[in-house]
Short mmCIF file of C-alpha atoms in Angstrom, two decimals:
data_model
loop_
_atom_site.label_atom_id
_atom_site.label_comp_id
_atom_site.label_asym_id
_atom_site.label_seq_id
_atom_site.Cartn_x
_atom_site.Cartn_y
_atom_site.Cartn_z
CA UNK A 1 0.00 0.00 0.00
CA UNK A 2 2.70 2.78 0.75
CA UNK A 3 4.44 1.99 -2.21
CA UNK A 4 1.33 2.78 -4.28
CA UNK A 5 1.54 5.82 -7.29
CA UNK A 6 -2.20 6.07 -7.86
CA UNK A 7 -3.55 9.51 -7.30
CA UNK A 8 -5.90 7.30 -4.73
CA UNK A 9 -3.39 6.36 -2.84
CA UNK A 10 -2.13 10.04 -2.00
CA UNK A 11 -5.34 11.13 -1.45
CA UNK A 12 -5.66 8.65 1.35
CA UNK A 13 -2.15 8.97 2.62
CA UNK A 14 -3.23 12.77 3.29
CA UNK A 15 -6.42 11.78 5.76
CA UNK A 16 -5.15 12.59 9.21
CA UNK A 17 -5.95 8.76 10.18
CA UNK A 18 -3.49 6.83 7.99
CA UNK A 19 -1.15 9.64 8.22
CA UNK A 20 -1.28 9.64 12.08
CA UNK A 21 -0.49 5.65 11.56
CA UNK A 22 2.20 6.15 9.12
CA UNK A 23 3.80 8.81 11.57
CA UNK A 24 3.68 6.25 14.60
CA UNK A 25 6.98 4.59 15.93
CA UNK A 26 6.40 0.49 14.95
CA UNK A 27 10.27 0.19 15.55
CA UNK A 28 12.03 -1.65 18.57
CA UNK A 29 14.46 0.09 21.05
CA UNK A 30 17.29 -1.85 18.94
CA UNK A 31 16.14 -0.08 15.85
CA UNK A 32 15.36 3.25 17.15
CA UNK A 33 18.98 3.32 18.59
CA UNK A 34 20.57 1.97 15.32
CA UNK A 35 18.53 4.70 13.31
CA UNK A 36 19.41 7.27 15.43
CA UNK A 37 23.45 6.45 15.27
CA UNK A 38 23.10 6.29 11.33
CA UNK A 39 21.94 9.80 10.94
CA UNK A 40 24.63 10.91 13.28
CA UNK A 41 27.26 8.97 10.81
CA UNK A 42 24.97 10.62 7.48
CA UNK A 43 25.66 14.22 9.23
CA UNK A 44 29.36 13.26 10.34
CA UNK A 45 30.07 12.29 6.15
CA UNK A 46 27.69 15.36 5.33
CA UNK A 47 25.09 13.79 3.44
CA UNK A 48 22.11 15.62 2.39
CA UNK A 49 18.95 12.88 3.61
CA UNK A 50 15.42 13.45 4.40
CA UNK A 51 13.42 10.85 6.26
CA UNK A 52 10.56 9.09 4.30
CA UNK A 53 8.05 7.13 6.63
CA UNK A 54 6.29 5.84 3.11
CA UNK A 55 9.43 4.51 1.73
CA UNK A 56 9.65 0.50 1.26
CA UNK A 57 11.47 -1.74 -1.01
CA UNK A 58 9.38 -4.91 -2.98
CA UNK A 59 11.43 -7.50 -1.15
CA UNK A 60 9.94 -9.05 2.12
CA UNK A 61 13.30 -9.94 3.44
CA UNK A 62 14.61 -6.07 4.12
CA UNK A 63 14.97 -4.86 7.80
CA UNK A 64 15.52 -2.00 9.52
CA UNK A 65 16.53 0.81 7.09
CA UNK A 66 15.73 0.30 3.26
CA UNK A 67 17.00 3.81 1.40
CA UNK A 68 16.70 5.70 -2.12
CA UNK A 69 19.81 7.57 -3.83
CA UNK A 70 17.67 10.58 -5.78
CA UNK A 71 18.75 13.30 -7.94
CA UNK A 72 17.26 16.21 -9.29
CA UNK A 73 18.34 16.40 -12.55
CA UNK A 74 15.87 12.93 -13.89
CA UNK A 75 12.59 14.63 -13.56
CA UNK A 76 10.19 12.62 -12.36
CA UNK A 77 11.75 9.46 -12.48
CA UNK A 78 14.32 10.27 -10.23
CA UNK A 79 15.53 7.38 -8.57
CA UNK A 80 19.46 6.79 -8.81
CA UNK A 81 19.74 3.95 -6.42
CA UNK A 82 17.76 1.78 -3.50
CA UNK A 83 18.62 -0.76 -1.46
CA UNK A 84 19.07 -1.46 2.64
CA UNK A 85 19.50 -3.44 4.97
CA UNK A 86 19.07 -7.57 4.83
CA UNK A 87 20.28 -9.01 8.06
CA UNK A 88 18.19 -12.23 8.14
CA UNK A 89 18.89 -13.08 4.17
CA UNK A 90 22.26 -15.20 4.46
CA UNK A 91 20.52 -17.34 7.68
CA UNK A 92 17.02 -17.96 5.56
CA UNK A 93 19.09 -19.26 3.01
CA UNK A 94 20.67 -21.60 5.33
CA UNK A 95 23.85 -19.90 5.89
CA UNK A 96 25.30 -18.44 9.61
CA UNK A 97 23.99 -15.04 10.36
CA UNK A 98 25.29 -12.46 8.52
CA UNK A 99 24.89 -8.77 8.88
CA UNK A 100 24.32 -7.27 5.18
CA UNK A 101 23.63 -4.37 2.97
CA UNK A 102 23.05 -4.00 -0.68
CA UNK A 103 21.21 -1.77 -3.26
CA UNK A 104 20.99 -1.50 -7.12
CA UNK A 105 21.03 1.12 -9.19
CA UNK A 106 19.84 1.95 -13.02
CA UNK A 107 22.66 2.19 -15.31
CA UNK A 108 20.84 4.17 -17.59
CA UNK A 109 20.21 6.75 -14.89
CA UNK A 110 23.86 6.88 -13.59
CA UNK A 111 25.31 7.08 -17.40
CA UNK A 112 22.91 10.03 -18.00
CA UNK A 113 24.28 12.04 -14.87
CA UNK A 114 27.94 11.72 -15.92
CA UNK A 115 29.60 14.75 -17.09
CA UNK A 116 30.60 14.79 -20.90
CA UNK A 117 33.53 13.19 -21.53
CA UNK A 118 35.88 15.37 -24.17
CA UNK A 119 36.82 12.62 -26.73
CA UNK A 120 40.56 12.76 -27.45
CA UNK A 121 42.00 11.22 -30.61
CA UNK A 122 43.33 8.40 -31.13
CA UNK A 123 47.53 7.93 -30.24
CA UNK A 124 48.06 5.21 -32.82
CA UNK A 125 46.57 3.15 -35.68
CA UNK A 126 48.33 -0.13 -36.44
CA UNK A 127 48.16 -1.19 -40.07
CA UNK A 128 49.27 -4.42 -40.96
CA UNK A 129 48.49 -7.51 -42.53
CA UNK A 130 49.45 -9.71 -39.61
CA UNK A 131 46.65 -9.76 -37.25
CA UNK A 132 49.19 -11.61 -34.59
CA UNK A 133 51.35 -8.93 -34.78
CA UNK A 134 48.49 -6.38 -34.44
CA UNK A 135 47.75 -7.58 -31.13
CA UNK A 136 51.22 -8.19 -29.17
CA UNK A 137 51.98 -4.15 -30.57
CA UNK A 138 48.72 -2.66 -29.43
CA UNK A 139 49.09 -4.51 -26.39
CA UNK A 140 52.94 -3.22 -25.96
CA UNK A 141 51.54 0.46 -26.70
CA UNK A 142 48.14 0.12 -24.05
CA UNK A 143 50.60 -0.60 -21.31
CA UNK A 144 52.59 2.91 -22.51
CA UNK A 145 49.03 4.32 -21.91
CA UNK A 146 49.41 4.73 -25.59
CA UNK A 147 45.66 4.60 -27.58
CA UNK A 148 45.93 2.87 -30.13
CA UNK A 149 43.68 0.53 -32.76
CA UNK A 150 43.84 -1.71 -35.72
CA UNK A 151 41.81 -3.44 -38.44
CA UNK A 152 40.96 -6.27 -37.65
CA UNK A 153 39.50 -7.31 -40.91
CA UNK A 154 42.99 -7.65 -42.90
CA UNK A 155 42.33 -5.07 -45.75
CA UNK A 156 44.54 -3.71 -47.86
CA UNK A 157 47.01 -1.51 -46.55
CA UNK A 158 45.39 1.37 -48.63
CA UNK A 159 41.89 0.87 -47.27
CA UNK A 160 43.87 0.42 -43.41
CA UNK A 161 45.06 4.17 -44.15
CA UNK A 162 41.77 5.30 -44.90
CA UNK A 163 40.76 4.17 -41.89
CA UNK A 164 43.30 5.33 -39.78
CA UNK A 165 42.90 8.40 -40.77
CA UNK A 166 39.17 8.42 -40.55
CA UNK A 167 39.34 7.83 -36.55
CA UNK A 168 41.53 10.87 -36.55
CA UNK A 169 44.41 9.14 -35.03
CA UNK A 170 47.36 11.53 -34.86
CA UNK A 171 50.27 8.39 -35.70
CA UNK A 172 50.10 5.19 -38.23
CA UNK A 173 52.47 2.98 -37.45
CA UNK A 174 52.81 0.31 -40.52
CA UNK A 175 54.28 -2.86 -40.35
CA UNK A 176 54.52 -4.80 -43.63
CA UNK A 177 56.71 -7.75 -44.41
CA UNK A 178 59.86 -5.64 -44.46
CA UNK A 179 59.37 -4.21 -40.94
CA UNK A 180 58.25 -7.35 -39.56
CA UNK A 181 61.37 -9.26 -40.96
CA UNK A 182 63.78 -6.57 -39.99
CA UNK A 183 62.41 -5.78 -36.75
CA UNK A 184 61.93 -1.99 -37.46
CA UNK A 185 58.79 0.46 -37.88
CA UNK A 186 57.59 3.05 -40.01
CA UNK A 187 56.17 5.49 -38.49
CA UNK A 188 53.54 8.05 -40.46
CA UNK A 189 52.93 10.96 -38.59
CA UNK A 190 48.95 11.37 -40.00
CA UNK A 191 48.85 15.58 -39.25
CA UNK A 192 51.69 16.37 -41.12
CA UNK A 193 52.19 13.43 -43.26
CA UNK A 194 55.54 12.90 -42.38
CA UNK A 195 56.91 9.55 -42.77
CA UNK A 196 60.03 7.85 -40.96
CA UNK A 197 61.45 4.50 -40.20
CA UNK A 198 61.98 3.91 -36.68
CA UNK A 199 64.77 1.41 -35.63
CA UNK A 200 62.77 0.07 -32.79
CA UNK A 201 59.81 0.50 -30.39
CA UNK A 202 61.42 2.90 -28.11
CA UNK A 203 61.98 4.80 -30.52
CA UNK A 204 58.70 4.91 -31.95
CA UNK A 205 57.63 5.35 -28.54
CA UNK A 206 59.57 8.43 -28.28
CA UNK A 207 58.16 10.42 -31.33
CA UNK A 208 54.34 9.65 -30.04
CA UNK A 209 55.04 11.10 -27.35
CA UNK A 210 57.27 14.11 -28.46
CA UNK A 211 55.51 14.57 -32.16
CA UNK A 212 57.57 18.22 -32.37
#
């Protein structure tokens, strides 16, 4: 009943009977004390909260304090995050009693609250033909906290350029059959079109980070 939306609902919520019974105290000493010490830790951490006597959670197995994360940027739907308290779960499922906590939240809600996110362009574009090689370089560059992509789809190295250039990647680094047997790199610099063969990953590592 207190979780109900209809317009009904409210209007009976608002009679001074079932709000007088909503308003009571049906907590124990126990719970009255534990309430009391976790608005003193919500103050201590400074957290804006407002107590809600018509607040409940569709699970029969919460206790004590069940809670709602809001925000005011969602409209009406405005729910972030709920959860509470489930002390007796652990023992009903025939485990030792365990104290516990939990909530869930809408990751469409939380995605829609994050700040924009300025998109920076891609470090490096492999292009190569050997998809084995593709991976052990990106994965040398990812742990230079290097970008860095590839095709994955083995086109021609022409159609690999395109691409690289379409993601706006500011290096191509190309490895063809010559590179691969020599163990060296060319290394296109995709903003000024610059092209140089690099004796070895340092070195390419060097440029990307000092392009000037």
């Amino acid at each position: 009943m207190l979780d109900c939306k209809n317009d009904k609902c409210r209007e009976l919520f608002a009679t001074p009977e079932i709000e007088a019974v909503i308003n009571s105290e049906f907590i124990c000493e126990d719970c009255v004390k534990h309430f009391s010490e976790l608005q003193e830790y919500l103050k201590v951490l400074n957290i804006d909260y407002k107590i809600n006597k018509r607040l409940v959670r569709g699970l029969d197995y919460y206790n004590r304090t069940v809670f709602e994360i809001t925000s005011t940027n969602l409209g009406a739907q405005n729910a972030v995050c709920g959860g509470g308290r489930y002390d007796p779960l652990v023992e009903m499922l025939g485990g030792t009693p365990t104290p516990a906590v939990g909530w869930a939240f809408g990751m469409e809600r939380v995605i829609s609250l994050l700040p924009p996110v300025e998109e920076k362009p891609l470090d490096v574009f492999i292009v190569t033909n050997n998809t084995q090689k593709a991976f052990e370089l990106a994965e040398k560059f990812r742990k230079q906290s290097i970008s860095c992509d590839f095709d994955l789809a083995n086109k021609k190295f022409q159609k690999q350029m395109e691409k690289a250039s379409k993601t706006g990647a500011n290096f191509a680094v190309i490895l063809g059959e010559e590179e691969i047997s020599s163990g060296t790199y060319t290394l296109k610099n995709l903003k000024t079109g610059n092209q140089q063969k690099q004796p070895s990953f340092e070195d390419v590592i060097k440029v990307v980070f000092n392009p000037d």
